[in-house]
Amino acid sequence: MKMEEKPLSGPDNTRLEALMQDIYSELVEDACLGLCFEVHRAVKQGYFFLDETDQDSIKEFEIVDQPGVDIFGQVFNQWKNKECECPNCKRLIAASRFAPHLEKCLGMGRNSSRIANRRLASNNNISKSESDQEDNDDLNDNDWSYGAEKKCEDQKLQNQNSPRRSKSLKHKNGNFCLSQQYNYNAGISYESLAPNEVRSLLTTQCGVISEHTKKMCTRSHRCPQHTDDQRRAIRLFLLGPSVPTLPDVDGDGFDVPDSQAVLSRLQWEDSPDISPADSASSKASGNHSDSRRPKKKKKPAVAAVALSMSGGGGGVNLMGVSGAVSQSTISLSTKKKKPKAAAAAAPSVSSIFNELN
Amino acid sequence: MSKEYQMRAAINQKLIEMGERERLKELLRAKLVECGWKDQLKAHCKDVIREKGLEHVTVEDLVTEVTPKGRALVPDSVKKELLQRIRAFLVQHAAV
């Protein structure tokens, strides 16, 4: 159909407006009619008044609109100040803290078993190690001495992972515990362990030897205090210049070095430029994350590791990918927050690992 | 004028053919439910029905009682938005 050429804009705006209004009122009338039909049908079918059959329950569940109260009429944090008696230890615990307290009190749940295992491990170490008393201000690492650990154990009533914990420790001990959010562990002195124990320990634990306490870090392989390079260096140092997973270890696997220089070299030395071969071999040895920090202080000695590891690496040809991976980890770790960088790098890198393997 | 009439008929047809009328209808229905217009009008219906008696209500009764009130109860924002959309359609598709 041919459209009329009459313009709708300009001085004829009124026509446009009138047309608009007409269309609009048609639409509204349609809506009203629709409602009427709906209501009429409901009336005739008998379900129109169904929601009004029980006046009592209507009054009971009426919507409440008062301040300080929700629409059901309940007060918001009514149970916040209440105290519950623990059936186990018979103490009065605040309601919001009741569930975590029960978890620890009854010894069930995820955290409590972890804590118990740690306590057992540290108790074993205390009985083994000789040098227990340390300077109290020498606590920059997580590798503890016995004295500081005992003081902090009394604080274990609080949540282990809350930042509050470290703050209270600061005040009560007067020690310079860094504002860390993790548990404190006792370290293990590698001098007192047999090679087999060392090896088994190193497969489960971080193992990096702290310069302050000369003890191995008992945290996991992903502990944010130490880098993978440090871990590799320690394994090389303790187990000899071969792949740590092999049972036969030749050479100086277990000689205790008498020079501090060796230890410091392992931990604090500046490293040369790291070639792709290093990262390829590091993958082969099975470490989880390859986070490196550009700080000059803490780069471990990778060259020796590379030379030794490439022999046992098996010629894994991952250079291109490893280069990209190492770059991404560097970019992640350029910020100064160490634990988060390692933690962030680890999942991304490990996912790439999984794809490759 | 028949030209005017023809024009209106043509525009209406275009509205329907392009599906715009359905869209506008749905939009209006949704907005009215959202703003509570439907519940208000339903409450008014209940009053009318109670007044007239449940058994003898007819559609015409309801329509004559409800439609004027319904037209008046439409909130301004809904009305404005709908007019805007209609205008946009007309400007775009009718002869400008």
Tab-separated table of C-alpha atoms in Angstrom:
chain	number	residue	atom	x	y	z
A	1	MET	CA	0.000	0.000	0.000
A	2	LYS	CA	1.341	3.358	-0.872
A	3	MET	CA	2.170	5.554	2.041
A	4	GLU	CA	0.780	9.058	2.067
A	5	GLU	CA	3.431	11.658	1.636
A	6	LYS	CA	2.046	13.963	4.270
A	7	PRO	CA	4.879	14.889	6.543
A	8	LEU	CA	4.406	14.232	10.199
A	9	SER	CA	7.052	16.553	11.567
A	10	GLY	CA	7.462	20.300	11.473
A	11	PRO	CA	4.308	22.407	11.809
A	12	ASP	CA	2.263	19.240	11.666
A	13	ASN	CA	3.656	18.053	14.913
A	14	THR	CA	0.250	18.048	16.412
A	15	ARG	CA	-0.767	15.348	14.042
A	16	LEU	CA	2.168	13.270	15.088
A	17	GLU	CA	1.308	13.865	18.698
A	18	ALA	CA	-2.316	13.014	18.160
A	19	LEU	CA	-1.360	9.831	16.406
A	20	MET	CA	0.957	8.905	19.207
A	21	GLN	CA	-1.690	9.479	21.795
A	22	ASP	CA	-4.153	7.400	19.885
A	23	ILE	CA	-1.828	4.478	19.571
A	24	TYR	CA	-0.912	4.765	23.218
A	25	SER	CA	-4.475	4.811	24.446
A	26	GLU	CA	-5.265	1.812	22.294
A	27	LEU	CA	-2.474	-0.077	23.954
A	28	VAL	CA	-3.590	0.891	27.444
A	29	GLU	CA	-7.136	-0.109	26.728
A	30	ASP	CA	-5.912	-3.444	25.501
A	31	ALA	CA	-4.121	-3.945	28.782
A	32	CYS	CA	-7.175	-3.018	30.822
A	33	LEU	CA	-9.391	-5.306	28.801
A	34	GLY	CA	-6.939	-8.106	29.290
A	35	LEU	CA	-7.138	-7.627	33.016
A	36	CYS	CA	-10.918	-7.547	32.983
A	37	PHE	CA	-11.142	-10.805	31.104
A	38	GLU	CA	-8.723	-12.406	33.485
A	39	VAL	CA	-10.647	-11.274	36.540
A	40	HIS	CA	-13.990	-12.232	35.076
A	41	ARG	CA	-12.809	-15.698	34.289
A	42	ALA	CA	-11.390	-16.080	37.780
A	43	VAL	CA	-14.700	-15.012	39.267
A	44	LYS	CA	-16.718	-17.376	37.171
A	45	GLN	CA	-14.374	-20.286	37.725
A	46	GLY	CA	-14.355	-19.608	41.414
A	47	TYR	CA	-10.695	-18.982	42.151
A	48	PHE	CA	-10.734	-15.232	42.434
A	49	PHE	CA	-11.089	-15.034	46.220
A	50	LEU	CA	-8.984	-18.059	47.028
A	51	ASP	CA	-6.227	-16.116	48.710
A	52	GLU	CA	-8.626	-14.596	51.211
A	53	THR	CA	-10.160	-17.708	52.658
A	54	ASP	CA	-8.254	-17.721	55.943
A	55	GLN	CA	-8.367	-14.361	57.665
A	56	ASP	CA	-6.390	-15.508	60.684
A	57	SER	CA	-3.365	-16.591	58.793
A	58	ILE	CA	-3.489	-13.426	56.748
A	59	LYS	CA	-3.189	-11.379	59.913
A	60	GLU	CA	-0.448	-13.602	61.228
A	61	PHE	CA	1.779	-13.338	58.179
A	62	GLU	CA	1.173	-9.794	57.310
A	63	ILE	CA	4.176	-7.870	56.042
A	64	VAL	CA	5.851	-5.975	58.872
A	65	ASP	CA	7.122	-2.520	58.110
A	66	GLN	CA	8.769	-1.281	61.283
A	67	PRO	CA	12.264	0.011	61.733
A	68	GLY	CA	14.821	-2.348	63.228
A	69	VAL	CA	12.892	-5.392	62.182
A	70	ASP	CA	12.685	-7.383	58.957
A	71	ILE	CA	9.457	-8.042	57.108
A	72	PHE	CA	8.804	-11.148	59.157
A	73	GLY	CA	9.109	-9.167	62.343
A	74	GLN	CA	12.398	-10.728	63.417
A	75	VAL	CA	15.188	-8.721	64.942
A	76	PHE	CA	18.395	-8.826	62.981
A	77	ASN	CA	21.229	-9.952	65.244
A	78	GLN	CA	19.239	-11.243	68.100
A	79	TRP	CA	21.539	-14.159	68.777
A	80	LYS	CA	24.744	-12.288	68.469
A	81	ASN	CA	25.201	-11.667	72.158
A	82	LYS	CA	24.077	-15.055	73.307
A	83	GLU	CA	26.490	-17.552	74.663
A	84	CYS	CA	26.334	-21.278	74.215
A	85	GLU	CA	27.778	-23.909	76.474
A	86	CYS	CA	30.103	-26.281	74.722
A	87	PRO	CA	29.099	-29.858	75.414
A	88	ASN	CA	32.695	-30.949	75.321
A	89	CYS	CA	34.627	-28.524	77.438
A	90	LYS	CA	31.672	-26.929	79.245
A	91	ARG	CA	32.744	-23.430	78.474
A	92	LEU	CA	30.559	-20.559	77.441
A	93	ILE	CA	31.334	-19.547	73.883
A	94	ALA	CA	29.907	-16.661	71.887
A	95	ALA	CA	27.337	-17.826	69.366
A	96	SER	CA	29.188	-16.636	66.290
A	97	ARG	CA	32.340	-18.394	67.402
A	98	PHE	CA	30.617	-21.545	68.459
A	99	ALA	CA	31.001	-23.577	65.304
A	100	PRO	CA	34.756	-23.050	64.850
A	101	HIS	CA	35.288	-23.713	68.538
A	102	LEU	CA	33.432	-27.007	68.287
A	103	GLU	CA	35.475	-27.980	65.304
A	104	LYS	CA	38.653	-27.684	67.279
A	105	CYS	CA	37.261	-28.898	70.542
A	106	LEU	CA	35.923	-32.136	69.139
A	107	GLY	CA	38.857	-32.693	66.857
A	108	MET	CA	36.769	-33.029	63.720
A	109	GLY	CA	36.781	-30.929	60.600
A	110	ARG	CA	39.518	-29.895	58.264
A	111	ASN	CA	41.513	-27.461	60.304
A	112	SER	CA	41.765	-29.402	63.496
A	113	SER	CA	43.553	-32.382	62.004
A	114	ARG	CA	46.017	-30.110	60.284
A	115	ILE	CA	46.775	-28.360	63.510
A	116	ALA	CA	47.147	-31.605	65.379
A	117	ASN	CA	49.578	-32.972	62.818
A	118	ARG	CA	51.615	-29.820	62.974
A	119	ARG	CA	51.761	-29.972	66.687
A	120	LEU	CA	52.946	-33.557	66.555
A	121	ALA	CA	55.595	-32.707	64.029
A	122	SER	CA	56.862	-29.790	66.026
A	123	ASN	CA	56.879	-31.768	69.226
A	124	ASN	CA	58.996	-34.417	67.562
A	125	ASN	CA	61.396	-31.804	66.343
A	126	ILE	CA	61.708	-30.206	69.709
A	127	SER	CA	62.760	-33.469	71.226
A	128	LYS	CA	65.327	-33.955	68.484
A	129	SER	CA	66.898	-30.613	67.941
A	130	GLU	CA	69.535	-29.248	70.231
A	131	SER	CA	69.665	-25.562	69.744
A	132	ASP	CA	66.386	-24.459	71.103
A	133	GLN	CA	66.857	-21.031	72.479
A	134	GLU	CA	67.229	-18.347	69.899
A	135	ASP	CA	67.287	-14.642	69.855
A	136	ASN	CA	63.780	-13.524	70.046
A	137	ASP	CA	64.185	-10.835	67.492
A	138	ASP	CA	65.426	-13.256	64.902
A	139	LEU	CA	62.053	-14.327	63.697
A	140	ASN	CA	61.795	-12.987	60.214
A	141	ASP	CA	61.242	-16.427	58.815
A	142	ASN	CA	58.582	-18.908	59.581
A	143	ASP	CA	61.206	-21.285	60.869
A	144	TRP	CA	60.785	-20.915	64.527
A	145	SER	CA	62.767	-21.517	67.547
A	146	TYR	CA	61.334	-23.425	70.405
A	147	GLY	CA	60.943	-20.501	72.763
A	148	ALA	CA	58.917	-18.321	70.449
A	149	GLU	CA	56.832	-21.242	69.312
A	150	LYS	CA	55.786	-22.076	72.822
A	151	LYS	CA	54.596	-18.558	73.442
A	152	CYS	CA	52.619	-18.507	70.262
A	153	GLU	CA	51.004	-21.841	70.904
A	154	ASP	CA	49.004	-20.290	73.676
A	155	GLN	CA	47.359	-18.093	71.105
A	156	LYS	CA	46.048	-21.026	69.171
A	157	LEU	CA	42.586	-20.510	70.525
A	158	GLN	CA	42.091	-17.912	67.843
A	159	ASN	CA	41.502	-18.654	64.257
A	160	GLN	CA	44.736	-19.812	62.764
A	161	ASN	CA	44.483	-17.968	59.525
A	162	SER	CA	43.099	-14.651	60.631
A	163	PRO	CA	45.266	-11.569	60.402
A	164	ARG	CA	44.261	-10.803	63.946
A	165	ARG	CA	46.492	-13.562	65.104
A	166	SER	CA	49.706	-11.978	64.061
A	167	LYS	CA	48.704	-8.648	65.546
A	168	SER	CA	48.059	-10.070	68.968
A	169	LEU	CA	51.302	-11.947	68.803
A	170	LYS	CA	53.095	-8.711	68.121
A	171	HIS	CA	51.782	-7.141	71.235
A	172	LYS	CA	51.998	-10.025	73.596
A	173	ASN	CA	55.362	-11.389	72.730
A	174	GLY	CA	57.103	-8.228	71.929
A	175	ASN	CA	58.726	-10.127	69.134
A	176	PHE	CA	58.897	-8.922	65.645
A	177	CYS	CA	56.651	-11.475	64.072
A	178	LEU	CA	55.927	-10.217	60.604
A	179	SER	CA	52.329	-9.548	59.782
A	180	GLN	CA	51.875	-12.908	58.247
A	181	GLN	CA	48.749	-14.810	57.895
A	182	TYR	CA	50.098	-18.305	58.231
A	183	ASN	CA	50.982	-20.651	61.005
A	184	TYR	CA	54.370	-20.732	62.531
A	185	ASN	CA	56.286	-23.938	62.138
A	186	ALA	CA	59.215	-25.393	63.825
A	187	GLY	CA	62.123	-26.080	61.586
A	188	ILE	CA	64.049	-29.233	61.345
A	189	SER	CA	67.751	-29.352	61.630
A	190	TYR	CA	69.068	-31.403	58.789
A	191	GLU	CA	72.189	-32.311	60.669
A	192	SER	CA	70.340	-34.723	62.834
A	193	LEU	CA	68.648	-36.609	60.058
A	194	ALA	CA	69.719	-39.576	58.030
A	195	PRO	CA	69.858	-39.252	54.256
A	196	ASN	CA	66.731	-41.294	53.804
A	197	GLU	CA	64.839	-39.101	56.200
A	198	VAL	CA	66.175	-36.044	54.488
A	199	ARG	CA	65.026	-37.335	51.156
A	200	SER	CA	61.587	-38.240	52.391
A	201	LEU	CA	61.273	-34.918	54.120
A	202	LEU	CA	62.266	-33.065	51.025
A	203	THR	CA	59.640	-34.801	48.954
A	204	THR	CA	56.894	-33.569	51.243
A	205	GLN	CA	58.237	-30.327	52.603
A	206	CYS	CA	59.747	-27.153	51.347
A	207	GLY	CA	63.026	-27.845	53.058
A	208	VAL	CA	64.760	-24.561	52.409
A	209	ILE	CA	67.309	-23.919	55.077
A	210	SER	CA	66.872	-20.680	56.845
A	211	GLU	CA	69.988	-18.731	57.377
A	212	HIS	CA	68.937	-17.596	60.821
A	213	THR	CA	68.115	-20.854	62.410
A	214	LYS	CA	69.938	-23.308	60.143
A	215	LYS	CA	66.792	-25.359	59.989
A	216	MET	CA	64.758	-26.708	57.133
A	217	CYS	CA	61.413	-25.147	56.456
A	218	THR	CA	58.680	-27.614	57.248
A	219	ARG	CA	56.026	-25.980	55.180
A	220	SER	CA	54.654	-27.362	51.964
A	221	HIS	CA	56.246	-27.178	48.555
A	222	ARG	CA	54.235	-24.102	47.808
A	223	CYS	CA	55.253	-22.185	50.871
A	224	PRO	CA	55.426	-18.531	49.933
A	225	GLN	CA	58.503	-17.850	52.031
A	226	HIS	CA	60.825	-19.611	49.675
A	227	THR	CA	61.181	-19.850	45.971
A	228	ASP	CA	61.393	-22.978	43.910
A	229	ASP	CA	64.953	-22.148	43.052
A	230	GLN	CA	65.818	-22.211	46.699
A	231	ARG	CA	64.117	-25.519	47.080
A	232	ARG	CA	65.987	-26.942	44.133
A	233	ALA	CA	69.237	-25.644	45.470
A	234	ILE	CA	68.655	-27.226	48.829
A	235	ARG	CA	67.888	-30.543	47.287
A	236	LEU	CA	70.951	-30.342	45.195
A	237	PHE	CA	72.972	-29.417	48.191
A	238	LEU	CA	71.647	-32.085	50.475
A	239	LEU	CA	71.166	-34.940	48.116
A	240	GLY	CA	73.949	-34.511	45.664
A	241	PRO	CA	74.273	-33.333	42.077
A	242	SER	CA	71.685	-35.679	40.621
A	243	VAL	CA	67.925	-35.777	40.322
A	244	PRO	CA	66.592	-35.928	43.835
A	245	THR	CA	64.068	-38.591	43.029
A	246	LEU	CA	66.696	-41.156	42.168
A	247	PRO	CA	67.566	-43.497	44.993
A	248	ASP	CA	71.308	-43.564	44.331
A	249	VAL	CA	73.008	-40.442	45.345
A	250	ASP	CA	76.660	-40.127	44.745
A	251	GLY	CA	79.034	-37.557	45.952
A	252	ASP	CA	78.654	-35.217	48.794
A	253	GLY	CA	75.024	-35.879	49.410
A	254	PHE	CA	75.096	-35.598	53.091
A	255	ASP	CA	78.259	-33.917	54.175
A	256	VAL	CA	77.499	-31.105	56.460
A	257	PRO	CA	79.222	-28.053	55.118
A	258	ASP	CA	81.326	-26.235	57.566
A	259	SER	CA	81.484	-23.047	55.637
A	260	GLN	CA	78.772	-20.511	56.003
A	261	ALA	CA	79.676	-19.327	52.572
A	262	VAL	CA	78.161	-22.400	50.976
A	263	LEU	CA	74.864	-21.919	52.729
A	264	SER	CA	74.712	-18.268	51.953
A	265	ARG	CA	75.582	-18.958	48.368
A	266	LEU	CA	72.656	-21.269	48.090
A	267	GLN	CA	70.215	-18.781	49.394
A	268	TRP	CA	71.287	-15.301	48.647
A	269	GLU	CA	73.514	-15.303	45.667
A	270	ASP	CA	72.850	-13.302	42.560
A	271	SER	CA	72.081	-15.570	39.715
A	272	PRO	CA	73.297	-15.207	36.161
A	273	ASP	CA	70.813	-14.761	33.384
A	274	ILE	CA	68.495	-17.648	33.467
A	275	SER	CA	68.339	-19.424	30.141
A	276	PRO	CA	65.377	-21.381	28.867
A	277	ALA	CA	67.263	-24.543	29.566
A	278	ASP	CA	66.941	-23.838	33.249
A	279	SER	CA	63.225	-23.513	33.188
A	280	ALA	CA	62.891	-26.559	30.987
A	281	SER	CA	64.912	-28.625	33.361
A	282	SER	CA	63.059	-27.251	36.312
A	283	LYS	CA	59.873	-28.551	34.795
A	284	ALA	CA	61.384	-31.922	34.287
A	285	SER	CA	62.283	-32.219	37.898
A	286	GLY	CA	58.695	-31.733	38.791
A	287	ASN	CA	58.575	-28.559	40.828
A	288	HIS	CA	55.249	-26.908	40.955
A	289	SER	CA	55.770	-23.236	40.367
A	290	ASP	CA	58.542	-21.324	38.830
A	291	SER	CA	58.068	-17.919	40.332
A	292	ARG	CA	61.134	-15.800	40.242
A	293	ARG	CA	61.662	-12.420	41.802
A	294	PRO	CA	63.669	-9.717	40.159
A	295	LYS	CA	65.202	-8.613	43.452
A	296	LYS	CA	68.908	-8.929	43.307
A	297	LYS	CA	69.284	-10.122	46.854
A	298	LYS	CA	67.593	-13.401	46.764
A	299	LYS	CA	68.278	-15.084	43.467
A	300	PRO	CA	69.576	-18.535	44.156
A	301	ALA	CA	72.392	-20.213	42.314
A	302	VAL	CA	70.722	-21.722	39.354
A	303	ALA	CA	73.689	-22.359	37.136
A	304	ALA	CA	74.924	-25.319	39.112
A	305	VAL	CA	71.444	-26.697	39.278
A	306	ALA	CA	70.959	-26.308	35.544
A	307	LEU	CA	74.106	-28.173	34.710
A	308	SER	CA	73.199	-31.018	36.955
A	309	MET	CA	69.546	-31.182	36.152
A	310	SER	CA	69.802	-31.072	32.414
A	311	GLY	CA	71.524	-34.394	32.544
A	312	GLY	CA	68.582	-35.928	34.257
A	313	GLY	CA	66.031	-33.767	32.494
A	314	GLY	CA	65.467	-36.212	29.731
A	315	GLY	CA	65.605	-33.672	26.973
A	316	VAL	CA	62.174	-32.241	27.444
A	317	ASN	CA	61.580	-29.903	24.630
A	318	LEU	CA	59.527	-27.173	26.207
A	319	MET	CA	61.570	-24.124	25.554
A	320	GLY	CA	59.031	-22.004	23.786
A	321	VAL	CA	56.330	-22.612	26.298
A	322	SER	CA	58.601	-22.369	29.260
A	323	GLY	CA	59.850	-19.014	28.051
A	324	ALA	CA	56.314	-17.743	27.911
A	325	VAL	CA	55.521	-19.242	31.271
A	326	SER	CA	58.531	-17.715	32.922
A	327	GLN	CA	57.658	-14.341	31.509
A	328	SER	CA	54.174	-14.533	32.835
A	329	THR	CA	55.427	-15.515	36.248
A	330	ILE	CA	57.893	-12.673	36.242
A	331	SER	CA	55.163	-10.229	35.439
A	332	LEU	CA	53.117	-11.639	38.246
A	333	SER	CA	55.907	-11.476	40.728
A	334	THR	CA	57.224	-8.035	40.008
A	335	LYS	CA	55.132	-6.675	42.787
A	336	LYS	CA	56.636	-6.802	46.199
A	337	LYS	CA	54.068	-8.974	47.798
A	338	LYS	CA	55.809	-12.271	47.865
A	339	PRO	CA	53.236	-14.740	49.100
A	340	LYS	CA	50.534	-13.612	46.774
A	341	ALA	CA	52.796	-13.653	43.766
A	342	ALA	CA	53.829	-17.207	44.369
A	343	ALA	CA	50.323	-18.278	45.056
A	344	ALA	CA	49.012	-16.559	41.973
A	345	ALA	CA	51.722	-17.936	39.753
A	346	ALA	CA	51.349	-21.456	40.968
A	347	PRO	CA	47.821	-22.198	39.746
A	348	SER	CA	48.380	-20.708	36.324
A	349	VAL	CA	51.650	-22.435	35.820
A	350	SER	CA	50.463	-25.741	37.164
A	351	SER	CA	47.494	-25.662	34.850
A	352	ILE	CA	49.834	-25.203	31.937
A	353	PHE	CA	51.907	-28.061	33.260
A	354	ASN	CA	48.911	-30.305	33.336
A	355	GLU	CA	48.103	-29.518	29.760
A	356	LEU	CA	51.596	-30.203	28.632
A	357	ASN	CA	52.024	-33.414	30.509
B	1	MET	CA	-10.568	13.248	6.127
B	2	SER	CA	-10.221	10.024	4.365
B	3	LYS	CA	-6.584	10.673	3.653
B	4	GLU	CA	-5.973	10.959	7.318
B	5	TYR	CA	-7.914	7.816	7.877
B	6	GLN	CA	-5.975	5.992	5.217
B	7	MET	CA	-2.762	7.143	6.683
B	8	ARG	CA	-3.698	5.956	10.081
B	9	ALA	CA	-4.752	2.610	8.770
B	10	ALA	CA	-1.496	2.271	6.913
B	11	ILE	CA	0.523	3.084	9.980
B	12	ASN	CA	-1.406	0.651	12.081
B	13	GLN	CA	-0.859	-2.023	9.532
B	14	LYS	CA	2.826	-1.332	9.496
B	15	LEU	CA	2.921	-1.511	13.267
B	16	ILE	CA	1.351	-4.912	13.196
B	17	GLU	CA	3.338	-6.253	10.292
B	18	MET	CA	6.650	-5.379	11.806
B	19	GLY	CA	5.697	-6.898	15.134
B	20	GLU	CA	6.172	-3.592	16.850
B	21	ARG	CA	2.672	-3.541	18.207
B	22	GLU	CA	3.176	-6.848	19.979
B	23	ARG	CA	6.434	-5.655	21.399
B	24	LEU	CA	4.876	-2.468	22.667
B	25	LYS	CA	2.031	-4.394	24.202
B	26	GLU	CA	4.339	-6.738	26.031
B	27	LEU	CA	6.490	-3.891	27.203
B	28	LEU	CA	3.499	-2.063	28.574
B	29	ARG	CA	2.164	-5.148	30.330
B	30	ALA	CA	5.501	-5.851	31.964
B	31	LYS	CA	5.914	-2.296	33.139
B	32	LEU	CA	2.427	-2.162	34.570
B	33	VAL	CA	2.939	-5.331	36.548
B	34	GLU	CA	6.273	-4.038	37.809
B	35	CYS	CA	4.919	-0.773	39.054
B	36	GLY	CA	1.993	-2.409	40.857
B	37	TRP	CA	-0.692	-1.087	38.600
B	38	LYS	CA	-2.134	-4.515	38.044
B	39	ASP	CA	-2.446	-5.248	41.768
B	40	GLN	CA	-4.043	-1.902	42.408
B	41	LEU	CA	-6.588	-2.469	39.709
B	42	LYS	CA	-7.268	-6.002	40.877
B	43	ALA	CA	-8.042	-4.705	44.341
B	44	HIS	CA	-10.443	-2.262	42.771
B	45	CYS	CA	-12.016	-5.154	40.897
B	46	LYS	CA	-12.558	-6.979	44.164
B	47	ASP	CA	-14.454	-4.031	45.525
B	48	VAL	CA	-16.617	-3.873	42.425
B	49	ILE	CA	-17.343	-7.574	42.587
B	50	ARG	CA	-18.240	-7.500	46.233
B	51	GLU	CA	-20.521	-4.624	45.494
B	52	LYS	CA	-22.237	-6.227	42.580
B	53	GLY	CA	-22.361	-9.686	44.013
B	54	LEU	CA	-20.167	-12.574	43.010
B	55	GLU	CA	-22.715	-14.374	40.923
B	56	HIS	CA	-23.897	-11.531	38.760
B	57	VAL	CA	-20.777	-9.853	37.604
B	58	THR	CA	-20.504	-9.435	33.868
B	59	VAL	CA	-17.633	-8.450	31.686
B	60	GLU	CA	-19.283	-5.221	30.748
B	61	ASP	CA	-19.657	-4.269	34.381
B	62	LEU	CA	-16.028	-4.783	34.979
B	63	VAL	CA	-14.975	-2.980	31.864
B	64	THR	CA	-17.034	0.082	32.504
B	65	GLU	CA	-15.854	0.273	36.103
B	66	VAL	CA	-12.256	-0.588	35.602
B	67	THR	CA	-11.079	0.974	32.371
B	68	PRO	CA	-11.328	4.661	33.291
B	69	LYS	CA	-9.579	4.033	36.560
B	70	GLY	CA	-6.957	1.956	34.808
B	71	ARG	CA	-6.217	4.679	32.339
B	72	ALA	CA	-5.798	7.169	35.114
B	73	LEU	CA	-3.603	4.976	37.246
B	74	VAL	CA	-0.849	4.456	34.698
B	75	PRO	CA	2.291	6.068	36.142
B	76	ASP	CA	3.884	8.930	34.271
B	77	SER	CA	7.179	7.240	33.690
B	78	VAL	CA	5.549	4.318	31.934
B	79	LYS	CA	3.466	6.619	29.843
B	80	LYS	CA	6.458	8.685	28.827
B	81	GLU	CA	8.501	5.719	27.849
B	82	LEU	CA	5.777	4.253	25.733
B	83	LEU	CA	5.118	7.521	23.957
B	84	GLN	CA	8.801	7.822	23.264
B	85	ARG	CA	8.920	4.448	21.616
B	86	ILE	CA	5.869	5.101	19.540
B	87	ARG	CA	7.317	8.373	18.384
B	88	ALA	CA	10.563	6.724	17.425
B	89	PHE	CA	8.710	4.166	15.390
B	90	LEU	CA	6.598	6.735	13.625
B	91	VAL	CA	9.511	8.947	12.812
B	92	GLN	CA	11.424	6.050	11.417
B	93	HIS	CA	8.781	4.249	9.482
B	94	ALA	CA	6.055	6.687	8.642
B	95	ALA	CA	6.696	9.302	6.003
B	96	VAL	CA	8.658	12.079	7.577
